[in-house]
Coordinates of C-alpha atoms in Angstrom, one line a residue:
M1 CA 6.3 45.4 26.5
L2 CA 3.9 45.8 23.5
A3 CA 6.8 43.4 21.7
H4 CA 6.7 41.4 24.2
R5 CA 2.9 40.4 24.5
F6 CA 2.0 40.6 20.4
A7 CA 5.7 37.7 20.9
V8 CA 3.7 36.0 23.1
K9 CA -0.1 36.6 21.2
W10 CA 1.8 34.6 18.0
A11 CA 3.9 32.0 20.5
V12 CA 0.0 30.9 21.6
R13 CA -1.9 30.6 17.9
R14 CA 1.6 29.7 17.1
D15 CA 1.1 26.3 19.5
S16 CA -3.0 26.5 19.0
C17 CA -2.4 25.8 15.0
R18 CA -0.4 23.4 15.3
I19 CA -2.8 21.7 18.6
L20 CA -6.0 22.2 16.2
G21 CA -4.3 22.8 12.4
G22 CA -5.3 18.4 11.9
V23 CA -8.8 19.0 13.5
M24 CA -10.0 21.8 12.2
A25 CA -8.3 22.9 8.6
S26 CA -9.1 20.8 5.8
S27 CA -7.4 17.6 5.6
F28 CA -2.9 17.2 4.9
V29 CA -3.7 15.3 2.4
P30 CA -5.4 16.2 -1.8
R31 CA -7.7 13.9 -2.5
Q32 CA -5.8 12.6 -4.6
P33 CA -7.0 13.0 -9.1
E34 CA -8.4 10.2 -11.3
G35 CA -5.4 11.5 -14.0
P36 CA -1.9 10.9 -13.5
P37 CA -0.5 12.9 -9.5
T38 CA 0.7 16.4 -10.0
P39 CA 4.6 16.0 -8.8
P40 CA 6.4 18.9 -6.9
P41 CA 8.1 21.7 -8.3
G42 CA 10.9 20.3 -10.6
A43 CA 9.8 17.2 -10.9
P44 CA 9.4 15.4 -14.3
A45 CA 5.6 15.4 -15.6
A46 CA 4.4 11.2 -14.1
L47 CA 4.3 8.3 -17.1
G48 CA 2.4 8.5 -20.1
P49 CA -1.9 8.7 -19.3
R50 CA -2.8 7.2 -16.0
R51 CA -6.2 4.9 -16.8
T52 CA -9.0 5.5 -14.4
P53 CA -9.7 2.2 -12.5
A54 CA -12.8 1.6 -14.8
T55 CA -10.6 0.7 -18.0
S56 CA -7.4 -0.2 -16.3
E57 CA -6.5 -3.7 -16.7
A58 CA -7.2 -5.2 -14.0
T59 CA -11.4 -4.6 -14.4
R60 CA -10.7 -5.9 -18.1
L61 CA -9.4 -9.2 -16.7
L62 CA -11.6 -9.6 -14.7
C63 CA -14.5 -9.0 -16.5
A64 CA -13.5 -11.7 -18.8
G65 CA -13.5 -13.9 -15.9
A66 CA -17.1 -12.8 -15.9
Y67 CA -17.7 -15.4 -19.2
L68 CA -15.1 -17.7 -18.3
D69 CA -15.1 -18.8 -15.3
D70 CA -19.4 -19.1 -13.7
A71 CA -18.5 -20.0 -9.8
F72 CA -16.6 -15.6 -10.2
R73 CA -19.3 -15.1 -12.1
D74 CA -22.5 -16.6 -9.5
A75 CA -20.6 -14.9 -6.3
V76 CA -19.5 -11.4 -8.0
V77 CA -24.1 -11.4 -8.8
D78 CA -24.5 -12.5 -5.5
E79 CA -22.6 -10.2 -3.3
L80 CA -23.6 -6.7 -5.6
Y81 CA -27.0 -7.4 -6.2
V82 CA -28.6 -10.1 -4.7
H83 CA -26.9 -8.9 -1.3
E84 CA -28.5 -4.9 -2.0
E85 CA -28.4 -4.0 1.7
R86 CA -23.7 -4.8 1.8
F87 CA -21.6 -2.3 1.2
A88 CA -19.5 -2.8 -1.7
A89 CA -15.5 -2.9 -0.4
P90 CA -13.3 -0.1 -1.8
S91 CA -12.2 -1.3 -5.1
L92 CA -8.3 -0.4 -5.8
G93 CA -8.1 -0.2 -8.8
F94 CA -10.8 -1.4 -10.8
D95 CA -14.4 -1.0 -10.7
A96 CA -16.5 -3.4 -9.6
S97 CA -20.2 -1.8 -10.5
R98 CA -18.5 -2.6 -14.6
V99 CA -17.6 -5.6 -14.3
L100 CA -21.0 -6.9 -12.4
A101 CA -22.5 -5.4 -15.5
H102 CA -20.4 -7.5 -17.5
A103 CA -21.2 -10.7 -14.8
L104 CA -24.9 -9.9 -15.6
R105 CA -24.5 -9.9 -19.4
A106 CA -22.9 -13.7 -19.1
R107 CA -25.1 -14.2 -17.2
R108 CA -28.2 -14.0 -19.8
V109 CA -26.6 -15.2 -22.5
E110 CA -25.9 -18.8 -20.8
L111 CA -29.5 -18.6 -19.1
G112 CA -30.8 -17.5 -22.3
W113 CA -28.5 -21.2 -24.7
A114 CA -29.3 -23.3 -21.1
A115 CA -32.7 -22.6 -21.5
G116 CA -32.5 -23.4 -25.6
I117 CA -30.4 -26.2 -24.6
L118 CA -32.3 -28.1 -21.9
A119 CA -35.4 -27.5 -24.8
L120 CA -34.1 -29.6 -27.1
W121 CA -33.8 -32.5 -25.3
I122 CA -37.2 -32.1 -23.5
I123 CA -38.5 -31.9 -26.7
A124 CA -36.9 -34.7 -28.7
L125 CA -38.7 -36.9 -26.2
P126 CA -41.3 -37.3 -27.7
L127 CA -40.9 -37.2 -31.0
T128 CA -38.6 -40.1 -31.3
K129 CA -41.1 -41.8 -28.9
G130 CA -38.5 -42.5 -26.5
L131 CA -34.5 -43.5 -28.3
I132 CA -33.8 -40.6 -27.3
G133 CA -32.6 -42.5 -24.3
L134 CA -30.1 -44.1 -26.2
L135 CA -28.0 -40.9 -26.2
I136 CA -28.9 -39.8 -22.9
V137 CA -28.5 -42.5 -20.5
P138 CA -24.9 -42.5 -21.5
F139 CA -24.1 -39.0 -21.4
L140 CA -25.7 -39.0 -17.8
V141 CA -23.1 -41.6 -17.3
L142 CA -20.5 -39.7 -18.4
G143 CA -21.5 -36.8 -16.5
L144 CA -21.9 -39.2 -13.1
G145 CA -18.7 -40.1 -14.0
R146 CA -17.2 -36.5 -13.7
W147 CA -19.2 -35.1 -10.9
I148 CA -17.7 -38.4 -9.0
R149 CA -14.0 -37.6 -10.6
G150 CA -14.7 -33.1 -9.8
R151 CA -12.9 -29.7 -10.9
S152 CA -9.6 -30.1 -8.8
A153 CA -6.3 -31.2 -11.0
T154 CA -4.8 -32.9 -8.4
A155 CA -8.4 -35.7 -7.7
P156 CA -7.3 -38.0 -4.2
V157 CA -8.2 -41.9 -5.7
Y158 CA -11.0 -43.3 -3.9
R159 CA -12.7 -40.6 -6.7
V160 CA -10.2 -40.8 -9.7
V161 CA -11.1 -44.8 -9.8
P162 CA -14.8 -45.0 -10.1
A163 CA -14.4 -41.9 -12.1
F164 CA -12.7 -43.4 -14.6
V165 CA -14.2 -46.7 -14.6
L166 CA -18.1 -45.0 -14.9
R167 CA -16.7 -42.2 -17.9
W168 CA -15.5 -45.8 -20.1
Y169 CA -18.3 -47.5 -19.4
G170 CA -20.7 -44.8 -21.0
R171 CA -18.1 -43.5 -23.5
L172 CA -18.6 -47.7 -24.6
M173 CA -22.5 -47.2 -24.6
L174 CA -22.5 -43.9 -26.8
V175 CA -20.0 -45.9 -29.6
Q176 CA -22.8 -48.4 -29.3
S177 CA -25.7 -46.4 -29.2
A178 CA -24.2 -44.8 -32.2
L179 CA -24.0 -47.4 -34.4
L180 CA -27.2 -48.5 -33.4
L181 CA -28.7 -45.5 -35.0
L182 CA -26.4 -45.3 -37.6
L183 CA -28.0 -49.2 -38.4
L184 CA -32.0 -48.0 -37.8
A185 CA -31.3 -44.9 -39.9
F186 CA -29.2 -46.8 -43.0
G187 CA -30.1 -50.3 -42.3
D188 CA -33.6 -52.4 -42.4
L189 CA -35.7 -51.2 -39.4
E190 CA -37.2 -55.0 -39.3
R191 CA -33.0 -56.2 -39.0
G192 CA -33.0 -53.0 -36.6
G193 CA -36.0 -54.0 -34.8
E194 CA -34.4 -58.1 -34.2
F195 CA -31.0 -56.4 -33.2
L196 CA -32.8 -54.4 -30.4
G197 CA -34.3 -58.0 -29.3
D198 CA -31.7 -60.1 -29.8
G199 CA -27.8 -59.0 -30.5
Y200 CA -28.5 -56.0 -29.1
G201 CA -30.1 -58.1 -26.4
G202 CA -27.0 -60.2 -26.4
G203 CA -29.5 -63.0 -27.2
Y204 CA -32.8 -61.9 -24.2
G205 CA -35.1 -63.1 -27.0
D206 CA -38.0 -60.5 -28.2
D207 CA -39.9 -60.4 -24.7
L208 CA -36.5 -57.8 -23.0
G209 CA -37.8 -54.7 -22.9
F210 CA -35.4 -51.8 -24.7
G211 CA -36.4 -49.9 -21.5
E212 CA -34.3 -52.9 -19.4
L213 CA -31.5 -52.8 -22.0
L214 CA -31.4 -48.8 -22.0
G215 CA -31.8 -48.7 -17.8
L216 CA -34.7 -47.0 -18.4
G217 CA -36.5 -48.8 -16.2
V218 CA -39.1 -49.3 -17.8
S219 CA -40.4 -52.0 -20.2
V220 CA -41.3 -52.0 -23.3
A221 CA -41.0 -55.4 -25.6
A222 CA -39.5 -55.3 -28.7
E223 CA -42.4 -56.1 -30.8
E224 CA -42.6 -51.6 -29.9
I225 CA -39.9 -50.8 -31.7
W226 CA -40.3 -51.7 -34.5
G227 CA -42.7 -48.8 -34.6
I228 CA -40.7 -46.5 -34.4
G229 CA -39.9 -45.2 -38.1
R230 CA -36.8 -43.6 -40.1
A231 CA -37.9 -40.0 -38.9
E232 CA -38.3 -40.3 -35.6
V233 CA -34.0 -41.9 -35.9
W234 CA -32.7 -39.1 -37.7
I235 CA -34.4 -36.8 -35.4
T236 CA -32.6 -38.9 -32.4
L237 CA -29.2 -38.0 -34.9
A238 CA -30.0 -34.0 -35.7
V239 CA -30.7 -33.4 -31.6
P240 CA -27.1 -33.8 -30.2
L241 CA -25.9 -31.8 -33.6
L242 CA -28.3 -28.9 -33.1
V243 CA -27.0 -29.1 -29.2
A244 CA -23.3 -28.8 -29.9
W245 CA -24.3 -25.6 -32.5
A246 CA -26.1 -24.3 -29.3
V247 CA -23.5 -24.4 -27.7
A248 CA -20.3 -24.2 -30.6
T249 CA -22.8 -20.5 -31.3
Q250 CA -23.2 -19.6 -27.0
R251 CA -19.5 -19.9 -26.8
G252 CA -18.0 -18.2 -30.5
Q253 CA -21.0 -15.8 -29.1
F254 CA -18.5 -15.4 -26.3
A255 CA -15.0 -15.2 -27.0
R256 CA -16.4 -12.3 -30.2
A257 CA -17.8 -10.3 -26.4
L258 CA -13.9 -11.3 -25.0
T259 CA -12.0 -10.4 -28.5
E260 CA -14.4 -7.6 -29.3
E261 CA -15.9 -5.3 -26.4
L262 CA -14.1 -6.3 -23.5
S263 CA -10.8 -5.7 -26.3
R264 CA -7.4 -4.2 -25.2
D265 CA -8.6 -1.3 -28.0
R266 CA -12.0 -1.3 -27.3
F267 CA -12.1 -1.5 -23.3
P268 CA -11.0 2.4 -22.5
D269 CA -14.7 3.8 -24.6
Q270 CA -16.8 2.7 -21.4
H271 CA -20.1 5.3 -23.0
S272 CA -19.4 1.9 -26.0
D273 CA -19.9 -0.7 -23.3
P274 CA -23.2 -2.4 -24.3
A275 CA -23.4 -4.2 -21.0
E276 CA -23.3 -1.0 -19.1
R277 CA -26.6 0.2 -21.5
A278 CA -28.4 -3.0 -20.1
E279 CA -32.0 -1.9 -18.8
G280 CA -32.8 -2.8 -15.2
V281 CA -34.3 0.1 -12.7
R282 CA -32.6 -2.1 -9.9
F283 CA -29.0 -2.9 -12.1
R284 CA -28.9 1.4 -13.0
R285 CA -29.4 2.5 -8.8
L286 CA -26.4 -0.9 -7.6
R287 CA -23.9 0.9 -10.1
D288 CA -24.7 3.9 -9.0
R289 CA -24.1 3.0 -5.1
I290 CA -21.3 1.3 -6.0
R291 CA -19.7 3.6 -7.8
V292 CA -19.7 5.9 -4.7
E293 CA -18.7 3.3 -2.3
Q294 CA -15.7 2.0 -4.0
H295 CA -13.6 5.0 -4.2
A296 CA -14.7 6.5 -0.9
R297 CA -12.4 7.9 1.5
L298 CA -15.5 6.6 3.9
V299 CA -14.9 3.5 4.2
M300 CA -17.6 1.8 5.4
Y301 CA -16.8 -2.3 7.2
G302 CA -18.1 -5.6 8.7
A303 CA -16.5 -6.3 12.6
D304 CA -15.0 -9.7 10.9
D305 CA -13.5 -7.7 7.9
P306 CA -12.6 -4.7 8.0
F307 CA -9.9 -4.7 5.2
C308 CA -12.0 -6.5 2.9
G309 CA -10.3 -5.5 -1.4
A310 CA -6.8 -4.6 0.6
G311 CA -6.3 -7.7 -0.3
E312 CA -3.9 -10.5 2.4
P313 CA -2.4 -8.7 5.2
Y314 CA 1.4 -8.5 4.2
E315 CA 3.5 -8.8 7.4
P316 CA 1.8 -6.1 9.7
W317 CA 3.1 -4.1 12.4
S318 CA 3.1 -1.9 15.3
L319 CA 5.2 -0.8 18.2
S320 CA 5.4 2.2 20.9
V321 CA 7.9 4.6 22.5
E322 CA 7.5 6.7 25.4
L323 CA 8.1 10.3 24.8
R324 CA 10.8 11.6 26.5
P325 CA 11.7 15.1 25.6
R326 CA 15.7 16.5 25.2
A327 CA 18.5 16.8 28.0
D328 CA 19.2 19.8 25.7
L329 CA 15.9 21.6 25.5
G330 CA 16.5 24.0 28.9
E331 CA 13.2 25.1 30.5
D332 CA 10.7 25.5 27.8
G333 CA 10.4 22.4 26.9
P334 CA 8.8 19.8 23.7
E335 CA 6.2 21.6 21.9
P336 CA 3.5 19.3 22.4
L337 CA 2.8 17.0 19.6
D338 CA -0.3 15.7 17.9
N339 CA -1.3 12.8 15.8
S340 CA -1.7 15.7 12.6
A341 CA 2.0 17.2 13.6
V342 CA 3.1 13.0 12.9
M343 CA 1.3 12.8 9.8
R344 CA 3.0 16.3 8.4
H345 CA 6.1 15.3 8.2
V346 CA 5.0 11.8 7.1
V347 CA 3.4 12.4 4.1
P348 CA 5.8 15.1 2.2
L349 CA 8.7 12.5 2.8
V350 CA 6.0 9.4 1.1
E351 CA 5.4 11.9 -1.7
A352 CA 9.5 12.3 -2.5
L353 CA 8.4 8.4 -3.8
R354 CA 7.8 10.3 -6.8
V355 CA 10.6 11.8 -7.8
P356 CA 13.2 9.9 -10.1
S357 CA 16.3 10.0 -8.6
P358 CA 18.8 13.0 -10.5
H359 CA 19.5 11.8 -13.6
G360 CA 22.6 12.8 -16.8
S361 CA 20.0 14.4 -18.3
P362 CA 17.0 16.1 -18.3
Q363 CA 16.0 13.5 -21.7
L364 CA 16.5 10.6 -18.8
R365 CA 14.9 11.9 -16.0
E366 CA 11.4 11.8 -18.4
A367 CA 12.2 8.2 -19.4
V368 CA 11.9 6.7 -16.2
R369 CA 8.8 4.3 -15.5
D370 CA 8.6 3.9 -11.9
R371 CA 5.4 3.1 -10.3
L372 CA 6.7 5.4 -8.0
R373 CA 5.4 7.8 -10.0
E374 CA 1.7 7.3 -9.5
L375 CA 1.7 6.1 -5.9
E376 CA -1.6 8.0 -4.5
I377 CA -1.9 8.9 -0.9
D378 CA -4.7 10.0 0.8
E379 CA -6.8 9.7 4.2
V380 CA -9.6 7.0 5.4
V381 CA -11.8 6.9 7.4
F382 CA -13.5 3.0 9.3
L383 CA -16.6 4.0 10.2
P384 CA -18.4 0.1 11.9
V385 CA -22.1 0.0 9.3
D386 CA -23.4 -1.4 13.1
G387 CA -26.4 1.6 13.0
L388 CA -27.0 2.4 10.8
P389 CA -30.9 2.5 9.7
A390 CA -30.2 1.9 5.6
R391 CA -27.5 1.9 3.6
T392 CA -28.1 4.2 2.2
A393 CA -27.8 6.7 5.6
A394 CA -23.5 6.6 5.4
P395 CA -22.4 10.1 5.5
Y396 CA -20.7 10.0 1.9
S397 CA -20.5 13.7 1.2
P398 CA -17.8 16.0 1.8
E399 CA -19.0 17.0 5.1
G400 CA -20.0 14.1 6.2
Y401 CA -16.5 13.1 5.4
E402 CA -14.7 15.6 6.9
R403 CA -16.6 15.3 10.5
H404 CA -15.5 12.0 10.9
R405 CA -11.9 13.0 9.8
S406 CA -11.5 15.6 11.8
G407 CA -12.8 13.5 14.5
S408 CA -10.6 10.3 14.1
I409 CA -8.0 11.7 13.8
E410 CA -7.0 12.1 17.5
E411 CA -9.4 9.9 20.0
G412 CA -7.6 6.8 19.4
G413 CA -10.7 5.4 18.5
E414 CA -12.0 1.5 18.2
A415 CA -14.7 1.8 15.3
R416 CA -13.6 4.5 14.4
R417 CA -10.2 5.0 12.6
H418 CA -7.8 6.9 11.5
F419 CA -5.0 6.3 8.4
L420 CA -3.3 7.6 5.7
R421 CA -3.0 5.0 3.0
I422 CA -0.4 5.1 0.5
R423 CA -1.2 2.3 -2.3
V424 CA 1.3 1.8 -6.2
G425 CA -0.8 0.4 -8.1
G426 CA 2.0 -1.4 -10.1
W427 CA 1.9 -4.3 -13.7
D428 CA -1.4 -2.0 -14.7
E429 CA -3.5 -2.7 -11.1
E430 CA -2.5 -6.6 -11.3
I431 CA -0.1 -5.7 -8.5
V432 CA -1.6 -3.5 -5.5
T433 CA 0.5 -2.5 -2.6
T434 CA -1.5 -1.1 -0.2
V435 CA 0.3 0.6 3.2
F436 CA -2.7 1.5 6.0
V437 CA -0.5 3.7 8.7
R438 CA -2.3 5.3 11.4
V439 CA 0.0 6.9 14.5
H440 CA -1.5 7.4 18.1
T441 CA -0.5 9.3 21.0
Q442 CA -0.9 8.7 24.3
G443 CA -0.4 9.0 28.1
G444 CA 2.7 10.1 27.3
M445 CA 3.0 7.3 24.5
L446 CA 3.5 7.4 20.1
M447 CA 2.1 4.2 18.6
L448 CA 2.4 4.1 15.4
E449 CA 0.6 1.4 13.8
V450 CA 1.3 -0.1 9.9
A451 CA -0.5 -2.4 7.3
P452 CA 0.9 -3.9 4.6
H453 CA -1.9 -5.9 1.7
V454 CA -1.1 -6.9 -1.0
L455 CA -3.8 -7.9 -3.8
R456 CA -1.8 -10.4 -6.7
P457 CA -2.2 -10.7 -10.3
V458 CA -5.8 -12.3 -11.8
K459 CA -6.1 -15.4 -12.2
P460 CA -4.4 -17.1 -14.2
L461 CA -7.8 -18.3 -16.6
Y462 CA -8.7 -14.4 -16.9
R463 CA -5.0 -13.3 -18.0
Y464 CA -5.1 -16.1 -21.1
A465 CA -8.8 -14.5 -21.7
D466 CA -7.3 -13.3 -24.9
R467 CA -6.0 -16.4 -26.0
I468 CA -8.3 -18.4 -25.4
A469 CA -11.2 -16.4 -27.7
H470 CA -8.6 -16.2 -30.7
R471 CA -7.8 -19.6 -30.3
Y472 CA -11.7 -20.2 -30.8
R473 CA -12.1 -18.1 -33.4
H474 CA -8.9 -18.7 -35.9
N475 CA -9.8 -22.2 -35.8
H476 CA -11.3 -24.0 -38.2
T477 CA -14.4 -25.6 -38.9
F478 CA -14.0 -29.4 -37.7
G479 CA -11.7 -27.9 -35.2
K480 CA -14.4 -26.5 -33.7
A481 CA -16.6 -29.3 -34.3
V482 CA -15.4 -31.5 -32.5
W483 CA -15.2 -29.3 -29.5
A484 CA -18.7 -28.5 -30.1
L485 CA -19.7 -32.8 -30.0
G486 CA -17.0 -33.4 -26.7
Q487 CA -18.7 -31.2 -25.1
T488 CA -22.3 -32.0 -25.7
P489 CA -22.9 -34.7 -23.2
R490 CA -22.5 -32.4 -20.4
S491 CA -25.1 -29.5 -22.6
A492 CA -28.7 -30.8 -20.3
G493 CA -26.9 -31.1 -17.2
Q494 CA -25.3 -27.7 -17.7
A495 CA -28.0 -26.6 -18.5
L496 CA -29.6 -28.2 -15.7
V497 CA -27.2 -26.3 -13.4
T498 CA -27.9 -23.0 -15.0
I499 CA -30.6 -22.5 -14.8
G500 CA -31.6 -24.0 -11.4
R501 CA -28.7 -21.3 -10.3
S502 CA -30.9 -18.9 -11.6
L503 CA -33.5 -19.0 -10.0
G504 CA -31.9 -19.9 -7.3
H505 CA -30.7 -16.2 -7.5
A506 CA -33.8 -15.3 -7.8
W507 CA -36.1 -16.7 -5.6
R508 CA -34.0 -15.6 -3.5
L509 CA -33.9 -11.7 -4.4
L510 CA -38.0 -12.2 -4.0
T511 CA -37.7 -13.7 -0.7
G512 CA -34.4 -13.0 0.9
G513 CA -35.9 -9.0 2.0
H514 CA -32.7 -7.6 1.3
A515 CA -34.0 -4.5 0.2
R516 CA -35.1 -3.9 3.7
A517 CA -33.1 -5.4 5.8
L518 CA -30.5 -3.6 8.1
P519 CA -27.1 -3.2 6.5
E520 CA -24.2 -5.1 6.6
G521 CA -19.7 -4.5 5.2
P522 CA -19.0 -6.4 2.6
G523 CA -19.8 -9.9 2.2
L524 CA -16.6 -10.5 -0.2
S525 CA -14.5 -8.0 -2.4
V526 CA -14.6 -9.4 -6.1
R527 CA -10.6 -8.2 -6.4
E528 CA -10.1 -11.1 -3.7
L529 CA -11.6 -13.5 -4.9
G530 CA -10.4 -13.4 -8.8
S531 CA -6.8 -12.2 -7.6
D532 CA -4.7 -15.6 -7.9
D533 CA -3.1 -17.3 -4.7
E534 CA 1.3 -16.9 -6.4
A535 CA 3.0 -13.9 -7.8
S536 CA 6.0 -13.9 -10.8
L537 CA 9.9 -13.5 -8.9
F538 CA 10.2 -10.3 -10.3
Q539 CA 6.2 -8.7 -8.7
E540 CA 6.9 -10.4 -5.9
M541 CA 10.9 -8.0 -5.5
D542 CA 8.6 -5.0 -6.7
V543 CA 6.4 -5.6 -4.3
S544 CA 9.2 -5.5 -2.0
R545 CA 10.2 -2.8 -3.1
Y546 CA 7.6 -0.8 -2.4
L547 CA 7.1 -2.0 1.0
K548 CA 10.6 -1.3 1.9
S549 CA 10.4 2.1 -0.4
V550 CA 6.7 3.6 1.9
Q551 CA 8.1 1.9 5.1
D552 CA 11.2 3.7 5.1
R553 CA 10.0 6.9 4.4
V554 CA 7.3 6.9 7.3
T555 CA 9.3 5.1 10.1
N556 CA 11.6 8.5 9.0
G557 CA 8.5 10.7 9.3
V558 CA 7.9 9.6 12.5
T559 CA 11.4 10.3 13.5
S560 CA 11.5 13.8 12.3
A561 CA 8.5 14.8 14.0
L562 CA 9.3 13.6 17.3
R563 CA 13.1 15.3 16.6
E564 CA 11.6 19.2 15.4
A565 CA 9.4 18.1 18.9
G566 CA 11.8 18.8 20.9
Y567 CA 11.7 14.7 22.7
E568 CA 14.8 11.6 21.9
T569 CA 15.2 10.1 19.0
A570 CA 17.0 6.7 20.0
E571 CA 14.8 4.0 22.1
F572 CA 13.0 5.2 18.2
E573 CA 15.4 4.5 16.5
Q574 CA 17.0 2.0 17.9
R575 CA 14.3 -0.2 17.2
I576 CA 13.0 0.5 14.0
V577 CA 15.8 1.6 12.7
H578 CA 19.1 0.0 12.9
V579 CA 20.0 -2.7 16.0
A580 CA 23.0 -3.9 16.5
E581 CA 25.4 -4.0 12.9
G582 CA 23.5 -3.0 9.8
G583 CA 19.8 -5.1 12.0
T584 CA 16.1 -3.6 11.2
F585 CA 13.8 -4.0 14.6
I586 CA 10.7 -4.9 13.8
E587 CA 7.8 -5.2 16.9
N588 CA 4.8 -7.8 15.3
T589 CA 2.0 -9.7 16.4
R590 CA 3.8 -12.3 15.7
G591 CA 7.1 -11.4 17.6
N592 CA 10.3 -9.7 17.2
V593 CA 12.8 -10.3 13.6
T594 CA 15.8 -9.2 13.5
L595 CA 17.1 -9.2 10.2
G596 CA 22.0 -9.0 10.2
N597 CA 24.7 -10.7 12.9
H598 CA 24.8 -10.4 16.1
N599 CA 22.3 -8.8 17.0
T600 CA 20.0 -9.7 19.9
V601 CA 17.0 -10.2 20.8
T602 CA 14.8 -9.2 23.8
S603 CA 11.3 -10.7 25.2
K604 CA 8.8 -10.7 27.6
T605 CA 10.0 -14.4 27.8
F606 CA 13.4 -14.9 26.9
T607 CA 16.0 -12.6 26.4
Q608 CA 18.4 -14.3 23.5
A609 CA 21.4 -12.9 21.4
T610 CA 22.6 -14.3 18.0
T611 CA 26.2 -14.6 17.2
G612 CA 25.8 -15.6 13.7
G613 CA 23.4 -16.0 10.7
N614 CA 21.0 -13.5 9.1
R615 CA 18.1 -14.1 10.8
G616 CA 17.0 -14.4 14.7

């Protein structure tokens, strides 16, 4: 009798722990370490030392993009520095705070040179008594043509034609102005004045105004031009040379940053990074806040884009099956099946992907470099930002996270959601494959949601940053001079744009009230903003392999959980694993997809039998 009572008591305690284990106990998935993952017993050591997100190749290239792409730089500053009320998007495989540090540093350098270049042009106006207008007008025409053409590689015809005409007209004006200045500098000033009045005016006589010739709308008699001395002429000739020197020096400073601070050898030493040592209370405060938010397992999201930071969705899918007890269970019936129990079957199968398959020798096994060996698994809880009084009120403490994790894993809520996050960072974190898995049981049904996302490589311009900087620094002096002179016509306009953008940021900081605004979800992801739209064939093949491997282990884990709890698995296996002769069935939001021959596809509106082909 005593033994029977002890057995009943133990059974009740066992079932209670199984039901509440995922709620009251600690997380069933440990926090992933920063270093290489700990392999299971008997498994070889992981790939060489894994870099932390702050020193990854993706972080380095995005920092380089802050120097090469002014639009990207301004977007980073606006999102992470100006909009202080916005939470930082999850940073998968990189460090957004370090990208912000280099974006602010690049903007300070560019702003300083822009102010100096603009000052040169402004000071030259009184010093040359307006003679600098001979160069300003052609530069304005060239800039107008470039603005009409735009930056697109395939501009429409209605832009290309007028831009072509304006640019060539500006070049002809520039050549004519340069010849005139050389005549005034090395020839007779009186003849140069006559040329301005007669020859340069097309034979209209001395009554034609010098300002009218230049298109400035200012009437200055040709006789007044004779009052210009050689000093004004030489200053006019020296100004574009000084501007070209400033442009070349700024370019050299950026190239030096790319080849030194952002080189592959020095970048891992984060403490010696000059951008990290930047002064400013606001920057240090935001930097520390971003580093807490971007890698936290508590994801504060906005309703418009809850997966911001994970990349593009890659065929998300979901399905639901009826929980039917097996007929061979007898009177005992199936065991209770909750969300935690299903996840406890999924996690070990996914973790086993880190272990290389058996090889002929330990040396061969150690040599396996598959990125699945660095697969990361953790639990994340998505929380909406609505209702928080301030950004600092987010419950990022371990206690706060555990409270939300234990409360969300079984509730199946709409706003607060619990996911298993499985991540593989390939190609030095340039290809990041993330699979979000959510399981929920309700009303005798099991719902499985799988949301794969992919972050593609950074933009080609950023990937070529090392080559661009190396080619510039090792180019000969003549090549650098030609490049700088070619950038001189647009220098004044570019300086105005740079100063205008900086003033706009400063104005929004002063008047926007972002510091005390109600918190918002991430507006954009720095990593997504700097990503390319395409990947190489090798990279796409790796993404496909990662996703197939992870999703297969997830479905096997769910099947194992159903079978062990005493439920039928035939319907689940038919819908997700096997249909007809090797076909794979996925029920997604866009309909049903089958792979294989002689499959039958059933939807709400019709039934179609396929007798051939590989896709139906």
